[in-house]
Structures are given as C-alpha cells and as structure tokens.
CSV table of C-alpha atoms in Angstrom, one decimal:
chain,number,residue,atom,x,y,z
K,1,MET,CA,0.9,27.0,14.3
K,2,ARG,CA,0.4,23.6,15.8
K,3,GLY,CA,-2.8,20.9,15.9
K,4,GLU,CA,-5.9,22.0,15.5
K,5,ALA,CA,-5.3,25.4,14.1
K,6,LEU,CA,-2.5,23.9,11.9
K,7,ALA,CA,-5.2,21.2,10.9
K,8,GLN,CA,-7.3,23.8,10.4
K,9,GLU,CA,-5.3,25.8,8.3
K,10,VAL,CA,-4.5,22.7,5.9
K,11,LEU,CA,-8.4,22.4,6.0
K,12,ARG,CA,-8.4,26.1,4.3
K,13,LEU,CA,-6.2,25.6,2.3
K,14,LYS,CA,-6.9,22.8,0.5
K,15,ARG,CA,-11.1,24.2,0.1
K,16,GLU,CA,-8.9,27.6,-1.6
K,17,ARG,CA,-6.7,25.1,-4.1
K,18,ASN,CA,-9.1,23.2,-4.5
K,19,ALA,CA,-7.7,19.8,-3.7
K,20,VAL,CA,-7.8,16.2,-2.4
K,21,ILE,CA,-5.9,14.7,0.3
K,22,LEU,CA,-5.7,11.0,0.6
K,23,ALA,CA,-4.0,9.6,2.7
K,24,HIS,CA,-2.7,5.8,3.4
K,25,SER,CA,-3.7,3.9,6.2
K,26,TYR,CA,0.0,3.5,7.6
K,27,GLN,CA,0.3,7.4,8.1
K,28,LEU,CA,0.6,9.8,11.4
K,29,PRO,CA,-2.9,10.1,13.2
K,30,GLU,CA,-3.0,13.8,12.2
K,31,VAL,CA,-2.7,13.4,9.2
K,32,GLU,CA,-5.5,10.6,8.6
K,33,GLU,CA,-7.6,13.5,10.2
K,34,VAL,CA,-7.4,15.5,7.6
K,35,ALA,CA,-7.8,13.5,4.6
K,36,ASP,CA,-10.5,13.5,2.6
K,37,PHE,CA,-10.2,10.0,1.9
K,38,VAL,CA,-7.9,6.8,4.3
K,39,GLY,CA,-7.7,3.3,2.4
K,40,ASP,CA,-4.9,0.9,0.9
K,41,SER,CA,-3.4,1.0,-2.3
K,42,LEU,CA,-5.9,0.2,-4.8
K,43,GLY,CA,-8.7,2.5,-2.5
K,44,LEU,CA,-6.8,5.7,-3.0
K,45,ALA,CA,-5.9,4.9,-6.4
K,46,ARG,CA,-9.6,4.3,-7.6
K,47,GLU,CA,-9.9,7.8,-5.0
K,48,ALA,CA,-7.4,9.9,-7.3
K,49,GLN,CA,-9.3,8.5,-10.6
K,50,ARG,CA,-12.6,9.6,-9.1
K,51,THR,CA,-11.6,13.0,-7.9
K,52,ARG,CA,-13.2,15.8,-9.3
K,53,ALA,CA,-10.2,18.5,-7.3
K,54,GLU,CA,-7.5,19.8,-9.5
K,55,VAL,CA,-5.1,19.1,-6.8
K,56,ILE,CA,-4.2,15.4,-5.3
K,57,VAL,CA,-1.9,16.6,-1.6
K,58,PHE,CA,-0.9,12.2,-1.5
K,59,CYS,CA,-0.3,11.6,1.6
K,60,GLY,CA,1.4,7.9,1.4
K,61,VAL,CA,5.3,7.0,0.1
K,62,HIS,CA,6.6,8.0,-3.9
K,63,PHE,CA,5.4,4.9,-5.9
K,64,MET,CA,1.6,5.7,-4.8
K,65,ALA,CA,2.2,9.5,-6.0
K,66,GLU,CA,3.0,8.1,-8.9
K,67,THR,CA,0.0,6.0,-9.5
K,68,ALA,CA,-2.2,8.8,-9.5
K,69,ALA,CA,0.0,10.8,-11.6
K,70,ILE,CA,0.0,8.0,-14.0
K,71,LEU,CA,-4.0,7.7,-13.7
K,72,ASN,CA,-4.5,11.1,-13.8
K,73,PRO,CA,-2.0,13.3,-16.4
K,74,GLU,CA,-4.3,16.2,-16.4
K,75,LYS,CA,-3.7,16.9,-11.9
K,76,THR,CA,-1.7,18.2,-10.4
K,77,VAL,CA,0.0,15.6,-7.6
K,78,LEU,CA,2.1,16.8,-4.6
K,79,LEU,CA,4.3,14.3,-1.9
K,80,PRO,CA,4.7,16.7,0.7
K,81,ASP,CA,7.9,15.2,1.1
K,82,LEU,CA,10.5,13.7,-1.8
K,83,GLU,CA,12.0,11.3,0.7
K,84,ALA,CA,9.1,8.9,2.1
K,85,GLY,CA,10.3,5.9,-0.1
K,86,CYS,CA,9.9,3.1,-0.1
K,87,SER,CA,12.4,0.2,0.0
K,88,LEU,CA,10.5,-2.4,-1.7
K,89,ALA,CA,9.7,-0.3,-4.7
K,90,ASP,CA,13.9,0.1,-4.1
K,91,SER,CA,14.3,-3.4,-4.3
K,92,ILE,CA,13.9,-4.0,-8.2
K,93,ARG,CA,15.1,-2.1,-11.3
K,94,PRO,CA,13.9,-2.6,-15.3
K,95,GLU,CA,16.4,-4.8,-16.1
K,96,ASP,CA,15.8,-7.1,-13.6
K,97,VAL,CA,12.0,-7.2,-15.4
K,98,LEU,CA,13.5,-7.6,-19.0
K,99,ALA,CA,16.5,-10.3,-18.0
K,100,TRP,CA,13.4,-12.2,-17.3
K,101,LYS,CA,10.9,-10.8,-20.2
K,102,ALA,CA,14.1,-12.2,-22.4
K,103,LYS,CA,14.3,-15.3,-21.1
K,104,HIS,CA,10.2,-16.1,-21.2
K,105,PRO,CA,9.3,-14.0,-24.5
K,106,ASP,CA,5.6,-15.3,-23.5
K,107,GLY,CA,5.5,-14.8,-20.1
K,108,ILE,CA,3.5,-12.4,-18.0
K,109,VAL,CA,5.2,-9.3,-15.3
K,110,VAL,CA,2.3,-9.0,-12.7
K,111,ALA,CA,4.0,-6.0,-10.5
K,112,TYR,CA,2.9,-5.2,-7.2
K,113,VAL,CA,2.0,-1.4,-6.9
K,114,ASN,CA,4.7,-1.2,-4.9
K,115,THR,CA,6.9,-0.4,-7.4
K,116,LYS,CA,8.8,2.6,-9.4
K,117,ALA,CA,6.8,3.6,-12.6
K,118,GLU,CA,8.9,2.4,-14.8
K,119,VAL,CA,8.8,-1.0,-13.8
K,120,LYS,CA,5.3,-0.8,-14.0
K,121,ALA,CA,6.1,0.4,-17.7
K,122,LEU,CA,7.3,-3.6,-18.5
K,123,ALA,CA,4.5,-5.1,-16.1
K,124,ASP,CA,1.5,-6.7,-18.4
K,125,VAL,CA,-0.8,-6.2,-14.8
K,126,CYS,CA,-0.6,-4.2,-11.8
K,127,VAL,CA,-1.5,-6.2,-8.7
K,128,THR,CA,-2.2,-4.7,-4.7
K,129,SER,CA,-2.4,-7.3,-1.8
K,130,ALA,CA,-5.7,-6.7,-2.2
K,131,ASN,CA,-6.5,-8.0,-5.4
K,132,ALA,CA,-3.5,-10.1,-6.2
K,133,VAL,CA,-5.2,-13.2,-5.9
K,134,GLU,CA,-8.2,-12.7,-8.0
K,135,VAL,CA,-5.9,-11.3,-10.6
K,136,VAL,CA,-3.3,-14.1,-11.2
K,137,SER,CA,-6.2,-16.3,-10.6
K,138,GLN,CA,-7.2,-15.1,-14.2
K,139,LEU,CA,-4.5,-15.6,-16.0
K,140,PRO,CA,-3.7,-17.9,-18.9
K,141,GLN,CA,-2.8,-21.5,-17.5
K,142,ASP,CA,-0.4,-22.0,-20.1
K,143,ARG,CA,2.0,-19.0,-19.8
K,144,PRO,CA,4.9,-18.2,-17.5
K,145,ILE,CA,4.4,-15.3,-15.0
K,146,TYR,CA,6.9,-13.4,-12.9
K,147,PHE,CA,5.7,-11.9,-9.6
K,148,VAL,CA,7.5,-8.4,-8.7
K,149,PRO,CA,9.1,-7.5,-6.4
K,150,ASP,CA,7.6,-9.2,-2.8
K,151,MET,CA,8.4,-12.8,-2.1
K,152,PHE,CA,5.9,-13.4,0.3
K,153,LEU,CA,3.1,-12.0,-1.2
K,154,GLY,CA,4.2,-13.8,-4.3
K,155,ALA,CA,4.2,-17.1,-2.3
K,156,HIS,CA,1.2,-16.8,-0.7
K,157,VAL,CA,-0.4,-15.9,-4.3
K,158,ALA,CA,0.7,-18.9,-5.6
K,159,ARG,CA,-0.4,-20.8,-2.1
K,160,VAL,CA,-4.1,-19.8,-3.1
K,161,THR,CA,-3.9,-19.8,-6.7
K,162,GLY,CA,-2.1,-23.5,-7.0
K,163,ARG,CA,-0.5,-21.2,-9.7
K,164,ARG,CA,3.6,-21.6,-10.5
K,165,LEU,CA,5.4,-17.8,-9.9
K,166,ASP,CA,8.4,-17.0,-10.6
K,167,LEU,CA,9.3,-14.6,-7.7
K,168,PHE,CA,11.8,-11.4,-7.5
K,169,PRO,CA,13.6,-11.8,-3.9
K,170,GLY,CA,11.9,-8.3,-3.2
K,171,GLU,CA,10.7,-7.8,0.5
K,172,CYS,CA,9.2,-4.8,2.6
K,173,HIS,CA,11.9,-4.1,5.1
K,174,VAL,CA,8.9,-4.0,7.8
K,175,HIS,CA,6.7,-6.7,7.2
K,176,ALA,CA,10.0,-9.0,6.6
K,177,GLY,CA,10.6,-8.2,10.0
K,178,ILE,CA,7.8,-9.7,11.9
K,179,ARG,CA,8.2,-13.3,12.6
K,180,GLU,CA,7.3,-16.6,14.2
K,181,GLU,CA,8.8,-15.2,17.7
K,182,HIS,CA,6.5,-12.5,17.7
K,183,LEU,CA,3.3,-14.0,17.2
K,184,LYS,CA,4.1,-17.0,19.6
K,185,ALA,CA,4.4,-14.4,21.9
K,186,LEU,CA,1.3,-13.2,21.3
K,187,LEU,CA,-0.6,-16.4,20.6
K,188,GLU,CA,0.1,-17.4,24.3
K,189,ALA,CA,-1.1,-13.2,25.1
K,190,HIS,CA,-4.2,-13.2,23.4
K,191,PRO,CA,-5.7,-17.0,23.0
K,192,GLY,CA,-8.8,-16.1,22.2
K,193,ALA,CA,-7.6,-13.2,19.3
K,194,GLU,CA,-8.1,-13.5,15.6
K,195,PHE,CA,-4.6,-12.7,14.2
K,196,LEU,CA,-4.6,-10.4,10.7
K,197,ILE,CA,-1.5,-11.1,8.8
K,198,HIS,CA,-0.3,-8.6,6.0
K,199,PRO,CA,0.9,-11.4,3.4
K,200,GLU,CA,3.5,-8.8,2.6
K,201,CYS,CA,4.7,-11.2,6.3
K,202,GLY,CA,7.9,-12.7,6.1
K,203,CYS,CA,5.8,-14.8,8.7
K,204,GLY,CA,3.1,-15.6,6.5
K,205,SER,CA,3.4,-19.5,6.0
K,206,GLY,CA,4.4,-20.3,9.8
K,207,CYS,CA,1.9,-18.3,11.2
K,208,LEU,CA,-0.7,-20.0,9.6
K,209,TYR,CA,1.1,-23.4,11.0
K,210,LEU,CA,0.5,-21.5,14.8
K,211,LYS,CA,-2.3,-20.5,13.8
K,212,PRO,CA,-4.4,-22.0,11.2
K,213,ASP,CA,-7.1,-20.1,11.0
K,214,ALA,CA,-5.6,-16.4,10.9
K,215,LYS,CA,-6.7,-14.1,8.1
K,216,MET,CA,-4.3,-13.1,5.6
K,217,LEU,CA,-5.4,-10.0,4.8
K,218,SER,CA,-4.8,-6.6,3.1
K,219,THR,CA,-4.3,-3.5,4.9
K,220,GLU,CA,-8.2,-2.6,3.4
K,221,GLY,CA,-9.4,-6.4,4.4
K,222,MET,CA,-7.7,-6.2,7.4
K,223,VAL,CA,-10.7,-3.3,8.4
K,224,ARG,CA,-13.6,-4.2,6.8
K,225,TYR,CA,-13.0,-8.0,8.0
K,226,ALA,CA,-12.6,-6.4,11.8
K,227,LYS,CA,-15.5,-4.2,11.6
K,228,GLY,CA,-18.0,-6.8,11.0
K,229,ALA,CA,-16.6,-9.7,13.2
K,230,GLU,CA,-18.6,-11.3,16.3
K,231,ALA,CA,-14.9,-11.3,17.9
K,232,ARG,CA,-13.9,-8.6,20.6
K,233,GLU,CA,-9.9,-9.2,19.9
K,234,PHE,CA,-7.8,-8.7,17.0
K,235,VAL,CA,-3.8,-9.6,16.5
K,236,VAL,CA,-2.5,-7.3,13.7
K,237,ALA,CA,0.5,-7.8,11.7
K,238,THR,CA,1.4,-5.0,9.7
K,239,GLU,CA,2.8,-1.4,10.1
K,240,VAL,CA,1.4,0.0,13.4
K,241,GLY,CA,-0.1,3.4,12.1
K,242,ILE,CA,-3.3,0.9,10.5
K,243,LEU,CA,-4.4,0.5,14.5
K,244,HIS,CA,-5.4,4.3,14.3
K,245,ARG,CA,-7.9,3.2,12.0
K,246,LEU,CA,-9.2,-0.1,13.4
K,247,LYS,CA,-9.6,1.7,16.8
K,248,LYS,CA,-11.6,4.5,15.1
K,249,GLU,CA,-14.1,2.3,12.8
K,250,ALA,CA,-14.2,0.0,15.7
K,251,PRO,CA,-13.8,1.1,19.1
K,252,GLU,CA,-15.2,-1.3,21.0
K,253,LYS,CA,-12.9,-3.8,19.8
K,254,ALA,CA,-9.2,-4.7,21.1
K,255,PHE,CA,-5.8,-4.6,18.6
K,256,PHE,CA,-2.8,-5.8,19.8
K,257,PRO,CA,0.2,-5.5,17.1
K,258,VAL,CA,2.6,-8.4,16.6
K,259,LYS,CA,5.7,-6.4,16.7
K,260,PRO,CA,4.9,-2.4,18.3
K,261,ASP,CA,8.1,-1.6,16.5
K,262,ALA,CA,7.3,-2.7,13.5
K,263,VAL,CA,7.4,0.9,11.9
K,264,CYS,CA,7.8,2.5,8.2
K,265,GLU,CA,9.6,5.7,8.6
K,266,TYR,CA,9.1,6.6,4.9
K,267,MET,CA,5.5,6.6,5.7
K,268,LYS,CA,5.9,8.3,8.7
K,269,ARG,CA,8.0,11.2,7.3
K,270,ILE,CA,4.8,12.9,5.8
K,271,THR,CA,3.7,15.2,9.1
K,272,LEU,CA,0.8,17.3,9.0
K,273,GLU,CA,2.8,20.8,8.4
K,274,LYS,CA,4.7,19.0,5.5
K,275,VAL,CA,1.5,18.8,4.0
K,276,TYR,CA,0.5,22.7,5.3
K,277,LEU,CA,3.4,23.5,3.6
K,278,SER,CA,2.7,21.3,0.5
K,279,LEU,CA,-0.2,22.8,-0.3
K,280,LYS,CA,0.5,26.4,0.4
K,281,GLU,CA,3.8,26.1,-2.2
K,282,MET,CA,1.9,23.5,-3.8
K,283,ARG,CA,4.9,21.6,-3.1
K,284,HIS,CA,6.4,19.0,-4.8
K,285,VAL,CA,4.8,17.8,-7.7
K,286,VAL,CA,5.6,14.6,-9.0
K,287,ARG,CA,5.7,14.5,-12.9
K,288,VAL,CA,6.0,11.0,-14.5
K,289,PRO,CA,7.1,10.7,-18.5
K,290,GLU,CA,4.8,10.8,-20.9
K,291,GLU,CA,6.2,8.0,-22.5
K,292,VAL,CA,7.0,6.4,-19.5
K,293,ALA,CA,3.2,6.6,-17.8
K,294,ARG,CA,2.0,5.6,-20.8
K,295,LYS,CA,2.9,1.9,-20.7
K,296,ALA,CA,2.5,2.0,-16.7
K,297,ARG,CA,-1.1,3.4,-17.2
K,298,ARG,CA,-2.3,0.3,-18.8
K,299,ALA,CA,-1.3,-2.2,-16.5
K,300,LEU,CA,-2.8,0.0,-13.8
K,301,GLU,CA,-6.1,0.7,-14.5
K,302,ALA,CA,-6.3,-3.4,-15.1
K,303,MET,CA,-5.6,-3.0,-12.0
K,304,VAL,CA,-8.1,-1.0,-10.6
K,305,ALA,CA,-10.8,-2.9,-12.5
K,306,VAL,CA,-10.0,-5.7,-11.1
K,307,GLY,CA,-11.1,-6.6,-7.2
C-alpha cells in the first residue's frame, strides 16, 4: 500500500485501537497529515496528558515518546521506529548532572526536555524552548542553576533573563550547523523578510547582531507569529520540516529556509508505513522504569504547568 490507501488504513487502525497520533512539527508531511495533533514538545506533552485514547502513537524521537510514557503510565505509548533518537539527548549522561550537583548541593538543575528519562529524573524542573525563559526567570535568585544540555538555548535564556547559568556543552547537530554565513546570504536575498530563529541555533547571538529585529522563537512560536504577523515573507532558521506546517497554516505567505539541508535524520526515520506497522502490530512500546519515571514525572509536570 502507498499514498492515500495507506493513510486511510492508518486512520482505520487508529479508530480500531482507540489510538491518538501525535506528531512533531519536524515530521514528514504525510505523517503530519494523519496526526490528530501536530506541535512542539510542550504542546505534544500536554496533548498526551489530555487524551482519552488508550494508545498514543508518538511520531517524533525517543525522548518525546518517553515523556508521554512518563506522564501517562496507564496508557500504551508506541514509537514507530526505535532508532529515532536525538544527538542532543545522547550528549549528556546522568553522571554529568550528578557531578555538578555534588559541587553545588543547593543548586537547581534545569533540564531541557530533549534529554533521556534518567537525566530528567535528576532535574528539579524540565523546560522546552517555548517556556525556558519563563521558568528560569521564576527560579530563586540566590541559588546556582545548571542548564542542560543545549548550550545555545541556555545562552539565549541567560541573555534574556539576565541570570547566570552554568551550561552543559551540548548541541543539536542540525541547529548547530546553521551559521552566520547562511544568515548573511538570506539577508541579502530577502532584505524585507522577517527572520524567525530557533534558540537552539548556533548562530543565535550572531543573528541578532546581523538583524536586531529577528525573532527568537520555538517551533510553535514560529507558527503562531507567522500566522498573525503582517509580513508576507519569512526566513526560517530551524529544521526544515517546519516549512510544511507553516505553509499549510499561512498559505498566503512565503517561507525561506536559512539552510535547506537542515534535516534531522532521526525525525525523518518515522514514515507513514512505520506508523501503519506500529498500529497494526502494536510496536514499539516505550516503557520507563517506574523508579525513574516517578522522579522524572515531577520535573515534567512542573514544565507542563508553565507557559
């Protein structure tokens, strides 16, 4: 089966299994089209909590499916491809957090949601790119803060909040690959366009120097801003999967990727055929050990409650 026939079969199986399909905005267009909800990490976590479905098919990467499993221990969470990992989540180990905590017993660990469950279990609070600034701005002023694992997002949060943060030197390989020279080329080609920059990008501060009115936004923030803005052209600095959703939700506007080959190979491992097989065979179930899940759940529930 291919195309529309495969999509219809996915929808049939979804009803049969009493399932919900959640997809990140970086997913392939055909996967997004069968999803019940498409959004960023924060929105997806909230939808996972909200759903009455018995089965959650998570079209994203492994840490996202783990998050859904932690927040919904009574539901079955499926990840269509277990190899859909995350280079950023893989960059940090629990030992890294424990070493910092040993030196800062009164410190606060802020974990970006792009981490494995074992790291979340050691965190005081989790954040997404959509609410990291708000969460950090509300933390006690007299305690040290360790922001893990994305150093570029952490630098953005420190710049906006004025807080001193200890940063773990992690990065998303896709966003780190978006550099100033890419921005300069698009600035010359589209001088009247608005620039939408994801805070994970390695070019963040350089972009603000090149274009001071650039907007530093999460993926959901990009969609929301583009829909409401008067501008007709936008230069977008993030994984190119977002373009499908932007064009769908704001069809009268033009979007230009800063780096057309900014593709997350892990996100793209989820295909429509794999979604079909996941529903048909109930594979692959994502489980988190209860002791780890219990500790991580506290930090994730704090994240979901903010922003």
